[in-house]
PDB file of C-alpha atoms in Angstrom:
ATOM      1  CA  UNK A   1      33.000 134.500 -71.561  1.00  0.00           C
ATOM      2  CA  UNK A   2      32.390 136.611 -74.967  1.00  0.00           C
ATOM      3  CA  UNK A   3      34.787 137.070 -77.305  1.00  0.00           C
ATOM      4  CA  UNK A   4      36.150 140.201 -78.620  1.00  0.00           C
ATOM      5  CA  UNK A   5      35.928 140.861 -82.434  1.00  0.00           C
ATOM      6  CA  UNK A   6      33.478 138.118 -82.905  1.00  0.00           C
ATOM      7  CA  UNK A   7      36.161 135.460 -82.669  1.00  0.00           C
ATOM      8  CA  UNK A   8      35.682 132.822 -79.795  1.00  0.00           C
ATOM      9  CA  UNK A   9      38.068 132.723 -77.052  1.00  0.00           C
ATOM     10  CA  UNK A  10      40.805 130.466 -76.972  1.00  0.00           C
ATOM     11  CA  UNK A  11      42.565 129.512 -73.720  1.00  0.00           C
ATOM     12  CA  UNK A  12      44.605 132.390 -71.779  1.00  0.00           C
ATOM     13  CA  UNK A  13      46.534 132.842 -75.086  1.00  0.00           C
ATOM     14  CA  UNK A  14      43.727 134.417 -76.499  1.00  0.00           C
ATOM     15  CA  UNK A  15      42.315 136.140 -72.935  1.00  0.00           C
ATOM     16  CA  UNK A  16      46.049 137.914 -73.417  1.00  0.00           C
ATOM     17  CA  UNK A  17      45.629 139.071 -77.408  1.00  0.00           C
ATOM     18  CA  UNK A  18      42.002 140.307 -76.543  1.00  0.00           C
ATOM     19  CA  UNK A  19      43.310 142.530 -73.714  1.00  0.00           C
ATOM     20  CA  UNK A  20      45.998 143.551 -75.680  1.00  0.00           C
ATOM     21  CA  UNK A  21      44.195 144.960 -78.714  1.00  0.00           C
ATOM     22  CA  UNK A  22      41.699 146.718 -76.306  1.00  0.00           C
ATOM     23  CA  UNK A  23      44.651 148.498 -74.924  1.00  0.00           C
ATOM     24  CA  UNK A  24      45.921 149.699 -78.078  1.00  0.00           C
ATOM     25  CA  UNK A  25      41.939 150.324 -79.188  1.00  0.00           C
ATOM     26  CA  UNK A  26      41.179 152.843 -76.429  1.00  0.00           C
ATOM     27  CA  UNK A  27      44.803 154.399 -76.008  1.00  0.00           C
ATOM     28  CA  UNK A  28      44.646 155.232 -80.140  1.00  0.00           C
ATOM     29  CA  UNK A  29      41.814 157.654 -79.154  1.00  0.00           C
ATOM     30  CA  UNK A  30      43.475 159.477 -76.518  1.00  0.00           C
ATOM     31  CA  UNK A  31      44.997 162.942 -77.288  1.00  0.00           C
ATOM     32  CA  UNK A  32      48.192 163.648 -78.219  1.00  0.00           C
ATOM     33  CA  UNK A  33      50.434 165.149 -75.756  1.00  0.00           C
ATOM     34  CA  UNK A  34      52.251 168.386 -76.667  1.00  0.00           C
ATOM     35  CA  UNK A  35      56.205 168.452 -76.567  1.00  0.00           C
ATOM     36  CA  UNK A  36      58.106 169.719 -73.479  1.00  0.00           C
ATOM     37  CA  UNK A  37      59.007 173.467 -74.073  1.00  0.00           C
ATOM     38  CA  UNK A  38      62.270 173.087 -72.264  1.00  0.00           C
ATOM     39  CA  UNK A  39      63.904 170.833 -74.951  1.00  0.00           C
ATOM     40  CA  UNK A  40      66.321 171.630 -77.880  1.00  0.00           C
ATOM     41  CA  UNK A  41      66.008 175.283 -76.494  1.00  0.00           C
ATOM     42  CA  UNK A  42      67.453 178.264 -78.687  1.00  0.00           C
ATOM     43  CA  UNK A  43      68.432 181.487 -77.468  1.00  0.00           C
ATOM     44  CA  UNK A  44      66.165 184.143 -78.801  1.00  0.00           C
ATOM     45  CA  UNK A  45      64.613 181.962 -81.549  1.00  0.00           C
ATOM     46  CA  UNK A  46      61.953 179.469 -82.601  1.00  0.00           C
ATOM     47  CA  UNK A  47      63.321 176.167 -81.545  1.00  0.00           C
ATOM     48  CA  UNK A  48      61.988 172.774 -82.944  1.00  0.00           C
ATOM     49  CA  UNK A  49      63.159 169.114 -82.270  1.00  0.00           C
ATOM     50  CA  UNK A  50      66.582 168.041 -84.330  1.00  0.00           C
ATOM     51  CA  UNK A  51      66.183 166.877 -87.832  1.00  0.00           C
ATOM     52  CA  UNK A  52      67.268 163.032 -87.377  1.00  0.00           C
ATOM     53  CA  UNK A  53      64.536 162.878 -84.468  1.00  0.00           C
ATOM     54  CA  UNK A  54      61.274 160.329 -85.634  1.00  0.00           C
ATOM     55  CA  UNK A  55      58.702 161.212 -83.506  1.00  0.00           C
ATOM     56  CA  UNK A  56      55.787 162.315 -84.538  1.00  0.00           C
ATOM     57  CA  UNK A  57      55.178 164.579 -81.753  1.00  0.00           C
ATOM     58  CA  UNK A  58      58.160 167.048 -82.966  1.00  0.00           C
ATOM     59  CA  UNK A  59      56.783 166.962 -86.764  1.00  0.00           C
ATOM     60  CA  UNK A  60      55.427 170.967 -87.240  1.00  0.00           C
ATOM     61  CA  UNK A  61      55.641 171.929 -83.809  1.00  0.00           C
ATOM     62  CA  UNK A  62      57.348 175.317 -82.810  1.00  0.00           C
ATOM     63  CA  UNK A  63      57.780 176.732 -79.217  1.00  0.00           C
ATOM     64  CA  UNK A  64      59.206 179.724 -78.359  1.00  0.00           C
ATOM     65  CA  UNK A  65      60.974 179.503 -74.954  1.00  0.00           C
ATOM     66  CA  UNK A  66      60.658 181.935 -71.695  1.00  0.00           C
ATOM     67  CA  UNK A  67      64.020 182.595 -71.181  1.00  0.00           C
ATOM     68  CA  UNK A  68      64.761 185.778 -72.013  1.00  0.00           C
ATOM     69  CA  UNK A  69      68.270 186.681 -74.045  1.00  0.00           C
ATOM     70  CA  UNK A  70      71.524 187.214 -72.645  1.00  0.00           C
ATOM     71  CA  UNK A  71      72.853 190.615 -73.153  1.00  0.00           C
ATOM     72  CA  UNK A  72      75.633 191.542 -75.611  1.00  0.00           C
ATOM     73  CA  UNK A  73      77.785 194.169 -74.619  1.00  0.00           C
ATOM     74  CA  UNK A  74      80.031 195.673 -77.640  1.00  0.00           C
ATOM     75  CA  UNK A  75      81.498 192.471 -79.132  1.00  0.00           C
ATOM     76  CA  UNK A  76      81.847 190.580 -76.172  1.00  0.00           C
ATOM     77  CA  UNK A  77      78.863 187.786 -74.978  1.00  0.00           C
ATOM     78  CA  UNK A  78      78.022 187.051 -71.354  1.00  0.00           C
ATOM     79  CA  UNK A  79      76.813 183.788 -69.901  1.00  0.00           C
ATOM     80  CA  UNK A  80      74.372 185.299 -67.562  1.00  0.00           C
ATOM     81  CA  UNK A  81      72.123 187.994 -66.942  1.00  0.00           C
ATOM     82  CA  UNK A  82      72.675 187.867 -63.320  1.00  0.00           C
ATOM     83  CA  UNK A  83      75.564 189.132 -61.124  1.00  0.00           C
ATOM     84  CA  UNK A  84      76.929 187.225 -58.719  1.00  0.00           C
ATOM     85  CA  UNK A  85      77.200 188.443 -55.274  1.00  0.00           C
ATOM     86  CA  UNK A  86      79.960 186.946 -53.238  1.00  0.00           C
ATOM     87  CA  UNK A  87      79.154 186.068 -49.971  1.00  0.00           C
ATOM     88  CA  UNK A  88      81.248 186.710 -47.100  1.00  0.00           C
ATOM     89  CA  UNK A  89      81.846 184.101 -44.409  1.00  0.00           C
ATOM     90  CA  UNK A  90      81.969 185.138 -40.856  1.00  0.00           C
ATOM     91  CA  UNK A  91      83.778 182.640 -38.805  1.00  0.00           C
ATOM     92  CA  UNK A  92      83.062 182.836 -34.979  1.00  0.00           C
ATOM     93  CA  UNK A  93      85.988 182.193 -32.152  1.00  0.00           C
ATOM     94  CA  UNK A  94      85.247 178.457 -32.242  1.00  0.00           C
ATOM     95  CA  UNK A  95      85.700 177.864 -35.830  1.00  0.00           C
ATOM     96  CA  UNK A  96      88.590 180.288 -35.630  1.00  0.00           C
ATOM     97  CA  UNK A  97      90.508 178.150 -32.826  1.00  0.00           C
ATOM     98  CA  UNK A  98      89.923 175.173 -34.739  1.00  0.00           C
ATOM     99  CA  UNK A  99      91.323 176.259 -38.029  1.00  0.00           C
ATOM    100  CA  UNK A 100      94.225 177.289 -35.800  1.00  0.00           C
ATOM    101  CA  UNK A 101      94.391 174.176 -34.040  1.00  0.00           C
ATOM    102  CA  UNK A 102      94.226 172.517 -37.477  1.00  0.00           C
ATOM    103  CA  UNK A 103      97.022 175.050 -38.822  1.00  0.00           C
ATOM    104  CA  UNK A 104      94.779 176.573 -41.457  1.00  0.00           C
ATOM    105  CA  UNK A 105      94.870 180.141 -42.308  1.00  0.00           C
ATOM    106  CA  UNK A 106      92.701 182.537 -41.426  1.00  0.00           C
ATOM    107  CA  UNK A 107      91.661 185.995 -42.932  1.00  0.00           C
ATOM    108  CA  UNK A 108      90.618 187.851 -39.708  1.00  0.00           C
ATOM    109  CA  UNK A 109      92.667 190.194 -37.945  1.00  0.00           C
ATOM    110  CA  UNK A 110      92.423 190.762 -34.472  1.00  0.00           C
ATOM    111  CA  UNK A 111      91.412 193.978 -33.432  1.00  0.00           C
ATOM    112  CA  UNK A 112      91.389 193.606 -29.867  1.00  0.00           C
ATOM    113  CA  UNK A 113      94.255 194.279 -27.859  1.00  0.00           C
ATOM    114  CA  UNK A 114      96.216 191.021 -25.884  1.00  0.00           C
ATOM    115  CA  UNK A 115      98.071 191.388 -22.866  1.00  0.00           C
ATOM    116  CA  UNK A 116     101.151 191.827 -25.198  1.00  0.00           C
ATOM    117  CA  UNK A 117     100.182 194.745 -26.272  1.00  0.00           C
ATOM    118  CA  UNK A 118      98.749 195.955 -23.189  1.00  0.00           C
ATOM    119  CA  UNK A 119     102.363 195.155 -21.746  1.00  0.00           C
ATOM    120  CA  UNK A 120     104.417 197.131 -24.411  1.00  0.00           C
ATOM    121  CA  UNK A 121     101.834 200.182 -24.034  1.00  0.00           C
ATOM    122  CA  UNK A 122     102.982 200.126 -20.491  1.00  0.00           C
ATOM    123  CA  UNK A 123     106.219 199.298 -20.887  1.00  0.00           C
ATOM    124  CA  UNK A 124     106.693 202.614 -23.382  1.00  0.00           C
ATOM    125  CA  UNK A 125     104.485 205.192 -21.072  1.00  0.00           C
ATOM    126  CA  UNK A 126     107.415 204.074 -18.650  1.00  0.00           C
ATOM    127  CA  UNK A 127     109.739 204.913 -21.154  1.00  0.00           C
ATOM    128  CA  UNK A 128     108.694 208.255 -22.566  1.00  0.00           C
ATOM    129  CA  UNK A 129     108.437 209.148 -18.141  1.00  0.00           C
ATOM    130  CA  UNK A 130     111.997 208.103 -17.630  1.00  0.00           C
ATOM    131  CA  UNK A 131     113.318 210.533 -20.526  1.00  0.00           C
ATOM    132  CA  UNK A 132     111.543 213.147 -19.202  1.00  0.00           C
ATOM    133  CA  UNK A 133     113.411 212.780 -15.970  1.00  0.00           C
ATOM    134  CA  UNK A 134     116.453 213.675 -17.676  1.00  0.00           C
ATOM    135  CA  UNK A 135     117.247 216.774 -16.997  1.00  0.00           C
ATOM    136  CA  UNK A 136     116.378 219.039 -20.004  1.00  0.00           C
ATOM    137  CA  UNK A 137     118.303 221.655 -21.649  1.00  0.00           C
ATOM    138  CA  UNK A 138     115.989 225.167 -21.159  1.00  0.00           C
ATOM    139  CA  UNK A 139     115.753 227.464 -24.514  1.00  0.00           C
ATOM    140  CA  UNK A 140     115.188 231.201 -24.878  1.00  0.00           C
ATOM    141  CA  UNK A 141     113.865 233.278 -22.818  1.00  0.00           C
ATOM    142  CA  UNK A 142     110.674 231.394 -22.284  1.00  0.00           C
ATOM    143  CA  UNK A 143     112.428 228.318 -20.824  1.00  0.00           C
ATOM    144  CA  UNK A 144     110.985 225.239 -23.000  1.00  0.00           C
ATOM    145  CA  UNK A 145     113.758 222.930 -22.433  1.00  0.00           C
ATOM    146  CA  UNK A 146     115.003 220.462 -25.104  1.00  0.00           C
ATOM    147  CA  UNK A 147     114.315 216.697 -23.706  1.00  0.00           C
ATOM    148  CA  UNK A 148     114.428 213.611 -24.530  1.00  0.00           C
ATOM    149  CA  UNK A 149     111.213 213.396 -24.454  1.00  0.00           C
ATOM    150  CA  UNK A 150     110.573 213.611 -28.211  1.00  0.00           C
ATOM    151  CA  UNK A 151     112.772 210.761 -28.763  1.00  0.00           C
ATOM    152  CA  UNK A 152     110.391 208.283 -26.907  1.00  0.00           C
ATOM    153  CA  UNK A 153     107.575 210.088 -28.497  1.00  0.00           C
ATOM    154  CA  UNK A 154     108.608 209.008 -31.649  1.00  0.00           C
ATOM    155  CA  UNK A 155     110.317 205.640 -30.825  1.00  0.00           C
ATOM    156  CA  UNK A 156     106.665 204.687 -29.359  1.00  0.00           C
ATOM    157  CA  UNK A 157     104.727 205.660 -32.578  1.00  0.00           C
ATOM    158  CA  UNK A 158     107.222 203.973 -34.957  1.00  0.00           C
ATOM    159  CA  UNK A 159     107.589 200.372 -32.981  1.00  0.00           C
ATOM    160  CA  UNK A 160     103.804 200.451 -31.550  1.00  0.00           C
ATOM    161  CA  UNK A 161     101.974 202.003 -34.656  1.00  0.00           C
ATOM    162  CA  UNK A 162      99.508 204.533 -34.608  1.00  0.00           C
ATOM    163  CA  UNK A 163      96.333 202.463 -31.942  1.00  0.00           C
ATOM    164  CA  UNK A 164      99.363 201.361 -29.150  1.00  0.00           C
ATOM    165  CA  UNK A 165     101.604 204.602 -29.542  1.00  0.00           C
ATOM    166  CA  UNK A 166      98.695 206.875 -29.042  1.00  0.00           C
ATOM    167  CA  UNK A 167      97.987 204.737 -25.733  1.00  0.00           C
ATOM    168  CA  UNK A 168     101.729 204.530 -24.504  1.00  0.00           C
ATOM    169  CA  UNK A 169     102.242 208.336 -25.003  1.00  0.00           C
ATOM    170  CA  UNK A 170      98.657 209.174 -23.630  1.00  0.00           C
ATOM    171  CA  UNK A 171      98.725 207.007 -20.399  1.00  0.00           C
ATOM    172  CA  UNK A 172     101.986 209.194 -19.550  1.00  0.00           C
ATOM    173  CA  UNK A 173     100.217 212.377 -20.549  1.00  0.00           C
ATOM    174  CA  UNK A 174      97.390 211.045 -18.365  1.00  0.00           C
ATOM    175  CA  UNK A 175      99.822 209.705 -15.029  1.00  0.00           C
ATOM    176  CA  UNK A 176     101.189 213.213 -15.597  1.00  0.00           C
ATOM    177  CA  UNK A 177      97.979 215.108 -15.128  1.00  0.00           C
ATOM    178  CA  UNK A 178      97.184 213.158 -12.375  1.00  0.00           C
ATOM    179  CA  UNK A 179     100.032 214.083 -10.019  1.00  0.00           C
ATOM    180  CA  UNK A 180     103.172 212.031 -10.846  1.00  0.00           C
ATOM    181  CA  UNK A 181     106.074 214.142 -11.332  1.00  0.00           C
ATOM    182  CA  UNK A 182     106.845 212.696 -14.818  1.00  0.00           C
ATOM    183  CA  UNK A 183     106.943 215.818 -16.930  1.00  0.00           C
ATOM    184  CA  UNK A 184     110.216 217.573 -17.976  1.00  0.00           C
ATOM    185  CA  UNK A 185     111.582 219.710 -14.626  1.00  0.00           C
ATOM    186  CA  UNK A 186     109.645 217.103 -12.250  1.00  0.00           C
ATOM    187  CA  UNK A 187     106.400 219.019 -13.070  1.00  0.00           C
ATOM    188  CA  UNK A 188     103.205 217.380 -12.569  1.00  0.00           C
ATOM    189  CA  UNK A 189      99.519 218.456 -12.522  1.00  0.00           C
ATOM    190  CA  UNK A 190      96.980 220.110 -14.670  1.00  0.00           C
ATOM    191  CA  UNK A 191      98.336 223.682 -14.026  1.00  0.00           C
ATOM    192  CA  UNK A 192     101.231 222.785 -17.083  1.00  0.00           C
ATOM    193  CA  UNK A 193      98.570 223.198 -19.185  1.00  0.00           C
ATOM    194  CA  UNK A 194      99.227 227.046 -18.407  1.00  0.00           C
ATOM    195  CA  UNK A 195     102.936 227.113 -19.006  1.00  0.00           C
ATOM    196  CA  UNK A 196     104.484 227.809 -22.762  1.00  0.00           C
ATOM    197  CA  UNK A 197     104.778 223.729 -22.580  1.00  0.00           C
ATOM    198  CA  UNK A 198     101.094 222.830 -22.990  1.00  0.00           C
ATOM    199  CA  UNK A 199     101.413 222.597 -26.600  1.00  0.00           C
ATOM    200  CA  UNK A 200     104.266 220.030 -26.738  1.00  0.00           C
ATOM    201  CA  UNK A 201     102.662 217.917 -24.026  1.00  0.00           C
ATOM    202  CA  UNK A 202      98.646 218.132 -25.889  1.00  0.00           C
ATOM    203  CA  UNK A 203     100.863 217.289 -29.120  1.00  0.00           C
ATOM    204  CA  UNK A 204     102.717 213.965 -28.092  1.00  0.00           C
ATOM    205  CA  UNK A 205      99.946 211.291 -28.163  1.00  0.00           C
ATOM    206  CA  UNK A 206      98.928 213.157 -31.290  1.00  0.00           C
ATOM    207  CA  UNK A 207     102.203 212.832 -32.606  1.00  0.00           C
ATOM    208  CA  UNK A 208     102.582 209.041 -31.935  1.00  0.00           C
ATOM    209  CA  UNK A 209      99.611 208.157 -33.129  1.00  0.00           C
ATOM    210  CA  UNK A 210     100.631 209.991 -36.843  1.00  0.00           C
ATOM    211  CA  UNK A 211     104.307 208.788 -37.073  1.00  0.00           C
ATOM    212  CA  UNK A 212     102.500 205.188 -35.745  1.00  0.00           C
ATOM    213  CA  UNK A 213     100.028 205.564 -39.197  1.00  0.00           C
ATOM    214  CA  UNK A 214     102.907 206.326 -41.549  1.00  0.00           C
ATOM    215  CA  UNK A 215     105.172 203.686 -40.370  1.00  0.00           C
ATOM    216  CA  UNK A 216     102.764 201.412 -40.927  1.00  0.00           C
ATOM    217  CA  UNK A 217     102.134 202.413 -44.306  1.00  0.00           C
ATOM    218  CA  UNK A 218     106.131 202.359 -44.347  1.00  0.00           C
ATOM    219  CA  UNK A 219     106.090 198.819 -43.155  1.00  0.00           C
ATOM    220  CA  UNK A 220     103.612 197.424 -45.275  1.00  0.00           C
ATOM    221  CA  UNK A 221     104.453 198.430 -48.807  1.00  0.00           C
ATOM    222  CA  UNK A 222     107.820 199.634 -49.017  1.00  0.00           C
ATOM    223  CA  UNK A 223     111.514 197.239 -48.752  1.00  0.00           C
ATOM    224  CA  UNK A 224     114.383 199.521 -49.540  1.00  0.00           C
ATOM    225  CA  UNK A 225     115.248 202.662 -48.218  1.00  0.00           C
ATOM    226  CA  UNK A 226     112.771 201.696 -45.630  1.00  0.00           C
ATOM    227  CA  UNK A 227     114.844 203.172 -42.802  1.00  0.00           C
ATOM    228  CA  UNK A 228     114.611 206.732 -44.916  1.00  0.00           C
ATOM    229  CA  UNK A 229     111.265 206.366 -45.162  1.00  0.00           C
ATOM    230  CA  UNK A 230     110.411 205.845 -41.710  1.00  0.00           C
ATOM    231  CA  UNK A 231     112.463 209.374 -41.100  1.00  0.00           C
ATOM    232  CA  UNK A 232     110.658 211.130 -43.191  1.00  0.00           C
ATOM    233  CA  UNK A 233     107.411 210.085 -41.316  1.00  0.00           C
ATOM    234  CA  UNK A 234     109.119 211.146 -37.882  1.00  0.00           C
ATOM    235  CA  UNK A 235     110.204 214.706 -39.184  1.00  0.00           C
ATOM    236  CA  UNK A 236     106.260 215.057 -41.020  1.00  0.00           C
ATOM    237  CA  UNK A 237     105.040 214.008 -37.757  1.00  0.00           C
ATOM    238  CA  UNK A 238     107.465 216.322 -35.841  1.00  0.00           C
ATOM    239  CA  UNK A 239     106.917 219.776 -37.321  1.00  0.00           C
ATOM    240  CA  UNK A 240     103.661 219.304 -38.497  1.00  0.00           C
ATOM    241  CA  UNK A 241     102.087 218.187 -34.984  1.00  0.00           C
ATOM    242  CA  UNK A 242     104.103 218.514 -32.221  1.00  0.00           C
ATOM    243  CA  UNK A 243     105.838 221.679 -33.974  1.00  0.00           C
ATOM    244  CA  UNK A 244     102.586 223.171 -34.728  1.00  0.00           C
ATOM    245  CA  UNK A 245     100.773 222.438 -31.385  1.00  0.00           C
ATOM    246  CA  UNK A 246     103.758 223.988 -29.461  1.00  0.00           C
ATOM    247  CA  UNK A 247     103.923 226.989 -31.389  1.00  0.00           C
ATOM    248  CA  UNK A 248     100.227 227.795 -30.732  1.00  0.00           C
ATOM    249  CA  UNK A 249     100.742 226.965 -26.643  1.00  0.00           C
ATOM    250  CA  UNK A 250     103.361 229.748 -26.954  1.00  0.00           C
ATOM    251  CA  UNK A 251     100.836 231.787 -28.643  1.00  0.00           C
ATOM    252  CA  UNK A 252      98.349 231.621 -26.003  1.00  0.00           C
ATOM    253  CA  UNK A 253     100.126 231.086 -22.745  1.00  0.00           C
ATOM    254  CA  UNK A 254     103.254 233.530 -23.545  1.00  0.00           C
ATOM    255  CA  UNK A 255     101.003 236.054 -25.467  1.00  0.00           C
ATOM    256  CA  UNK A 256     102.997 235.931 -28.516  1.00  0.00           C
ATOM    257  CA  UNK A 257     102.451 237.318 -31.820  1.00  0.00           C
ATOM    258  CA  UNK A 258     103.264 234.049 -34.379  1.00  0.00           C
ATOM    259  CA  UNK A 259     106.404 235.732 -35.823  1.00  0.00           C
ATOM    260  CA  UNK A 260     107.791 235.363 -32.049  1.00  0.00           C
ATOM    261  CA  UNK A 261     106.737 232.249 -31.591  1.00  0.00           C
ATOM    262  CA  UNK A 262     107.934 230.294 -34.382  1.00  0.00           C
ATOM    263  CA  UNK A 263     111.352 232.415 -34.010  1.00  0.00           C
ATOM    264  CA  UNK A 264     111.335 230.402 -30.492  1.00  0.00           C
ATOM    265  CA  UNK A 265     110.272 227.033 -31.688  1.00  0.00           C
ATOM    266  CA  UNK A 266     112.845 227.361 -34.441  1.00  0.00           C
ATOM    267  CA  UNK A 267     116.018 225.837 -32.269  1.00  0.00           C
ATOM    268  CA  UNK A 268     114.482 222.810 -31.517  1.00  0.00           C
ATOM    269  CA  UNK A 269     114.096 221.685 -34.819  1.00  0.00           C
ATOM    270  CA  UNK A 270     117.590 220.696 -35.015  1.00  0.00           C
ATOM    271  CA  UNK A 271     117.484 218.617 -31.799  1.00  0.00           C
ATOM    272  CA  UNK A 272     114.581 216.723 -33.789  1.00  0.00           C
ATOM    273  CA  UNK A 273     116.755 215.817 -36.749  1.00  0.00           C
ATOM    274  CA  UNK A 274     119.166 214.077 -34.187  1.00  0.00           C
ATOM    275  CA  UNK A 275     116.449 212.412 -32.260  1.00  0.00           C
ATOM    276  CA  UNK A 276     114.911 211.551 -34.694  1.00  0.00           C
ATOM    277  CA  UNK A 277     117.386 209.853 -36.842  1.00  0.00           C
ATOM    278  CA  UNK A 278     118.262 207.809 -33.663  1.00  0.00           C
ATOM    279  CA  UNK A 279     114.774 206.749 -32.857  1.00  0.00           C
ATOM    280  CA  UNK A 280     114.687 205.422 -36.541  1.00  0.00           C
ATOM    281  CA  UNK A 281     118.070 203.414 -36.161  1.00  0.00           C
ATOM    282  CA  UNK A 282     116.772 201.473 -33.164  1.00  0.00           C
ATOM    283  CA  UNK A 283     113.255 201.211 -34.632  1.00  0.00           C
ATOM    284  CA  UNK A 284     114.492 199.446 -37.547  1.00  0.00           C
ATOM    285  CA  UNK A 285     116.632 197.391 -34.788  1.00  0.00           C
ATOM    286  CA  UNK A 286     113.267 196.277 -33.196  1.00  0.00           C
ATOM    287  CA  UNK A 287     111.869 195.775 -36.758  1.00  0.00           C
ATOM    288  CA  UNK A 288     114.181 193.327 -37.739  1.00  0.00           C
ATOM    289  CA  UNK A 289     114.437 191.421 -34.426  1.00  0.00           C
ATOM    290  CA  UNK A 290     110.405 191.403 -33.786  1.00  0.00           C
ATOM    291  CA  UNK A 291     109.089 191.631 -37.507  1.00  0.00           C
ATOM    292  CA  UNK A 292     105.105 191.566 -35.968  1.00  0.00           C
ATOM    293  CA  UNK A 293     105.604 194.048 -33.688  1.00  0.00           C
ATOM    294  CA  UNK A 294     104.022 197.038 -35.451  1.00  0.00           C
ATOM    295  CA  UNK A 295     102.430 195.025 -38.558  1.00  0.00           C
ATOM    296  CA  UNK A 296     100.971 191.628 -37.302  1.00  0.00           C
ATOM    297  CA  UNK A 297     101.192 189.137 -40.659  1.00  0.00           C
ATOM    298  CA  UNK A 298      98.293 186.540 -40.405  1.00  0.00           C
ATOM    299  CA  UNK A 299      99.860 182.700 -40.041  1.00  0.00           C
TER     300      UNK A 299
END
């Protein structure tokens, strides 16, 4: 074997301190490697390796990073350039029984309508037709009777809310038009809609569904004087639907000017204070007895 350096080889000792000065020979003529760029960063500046740092590699060198600055915004400093979108989880009907199997809470609402509801929407339409059967109390001399009619009306929007009350109150409307004598006098059939009454009737769903809105509102974000509240969203709902509506039907039906026409709405409006005050009281009854009833509280 020939030896390296022009010393003789001496056993496997000397096989190992040959190899191991070629190594360090032919590595001492390699290049040397730059520094990584993405070390001892700076924002905005020139960055270099610490001071206490040895290596020869850092010695002189100066690299200017990529990342851009973060922004300043009048005194204050952000820690990113970037907004962060929130994402929003959908969770499908599986997930959502299991998290109610499990007894965790949930942030969906459900929009479609059970068989409860579908129940009380009946069981109100049947309501608002069995005050109409009692026997009204005709006014003027255009014979628009005084019912209890309105009382139901409103009852329905104020337990139901505004989706269920319009349904209750419509799906009489509807049974109405159809043939059942369910209107005020035992009337039935589409030719009320010629009679001084057509406003009142086109004005109760209509008039649900707004004292339903409002009482939810009510509901939702008020605690005392609720119960005042919830009358002052009957009465709004009162004159300015069902008040309104039946003034125009007397308008075009009766053929009467709108000075003669509000003169003839005019003494209902105190058979609305009264009915309305007592479909509050037993509103607030159902309120406190069903609590969920109109505004559904996620468990």
């Amino acid at each position: 074997m020939m030896p390296f350096n022009g010393e003789r080889s001496r056993g496997p000792v000397g096989l190992i301190s040959a190899a191991g000065a070629a190594v360090r020979t032919a590595c001492s003529s390699l290049p040397v490697p730059r520094p990584r760029a993405d070390i001892g960063l700076r924002r905005g500046k020139l960055c270099q390796r610490p001071k206490n740092s040895r290596s020869a590699l850092w010695k002189g060198s100066k690299i200017r990073h990529s990342i851009p600055p973060y922004p300043r915004q009048e005194g204050k400093q952000t820690f990113s350039s970037h907004r962060i979108t929130p994402v929003r989880t959908v969770m499908s009907q599986t997930d959502s029984a299991a998290a109610s199997a499990t007894g965790q809470r949930t942030t969906t609402s459900r929009k479609r309508w059970t068989a409860t509801d579908l129940g009380l929407i009946a069981v109100f339409a049947a309501l608002v037709a069995a005050s109409a059967i009692v026997p009204g109390i005709p006014v003027g001399a255009l014979g628009v009777p005084i019912t209890l009619v309105t009382l139901t009306v409103m009852l329905s929007g104020l337990v139901l809310g505004a989706g269920r009350g319009f349904a209750a109150v419509g799906l009489y409307v509807l049974l109405g038009f159809a043939g059942l004598p369910i209107f005020s006098g035992g009337r039935s059939g589409l030719g009320i809609l010629a009679t001084p009454s057509a406003g009142y009737i086109i004005a109760f769903p209509l008039a649900a569904a707004a004292t339903g809105y409002l009482a939810a509102v009510v509901i939702r974000r008020t605690v005392k004087f609720r119960a005042l509240w919830l009358f002052a969203a009957a009465m709004v709902s009162s004159i300015v639907v069902i008040h309104a509506l039946g003034v125009l039907g007397m308008m075009v039906n009766a053929k009467l000017d709108f000075p003669k026409a509000f003169l003839a709405d005019l003494p209902f409006v105190p058979g609305d204070l009264i009915k309305n005050v007592l479909a509050v009281i037993i509103a607030v009854a159902i309120h406190k007895a069903f609590p969920d009833v109109l505004v559904r509280r996620v468990k």
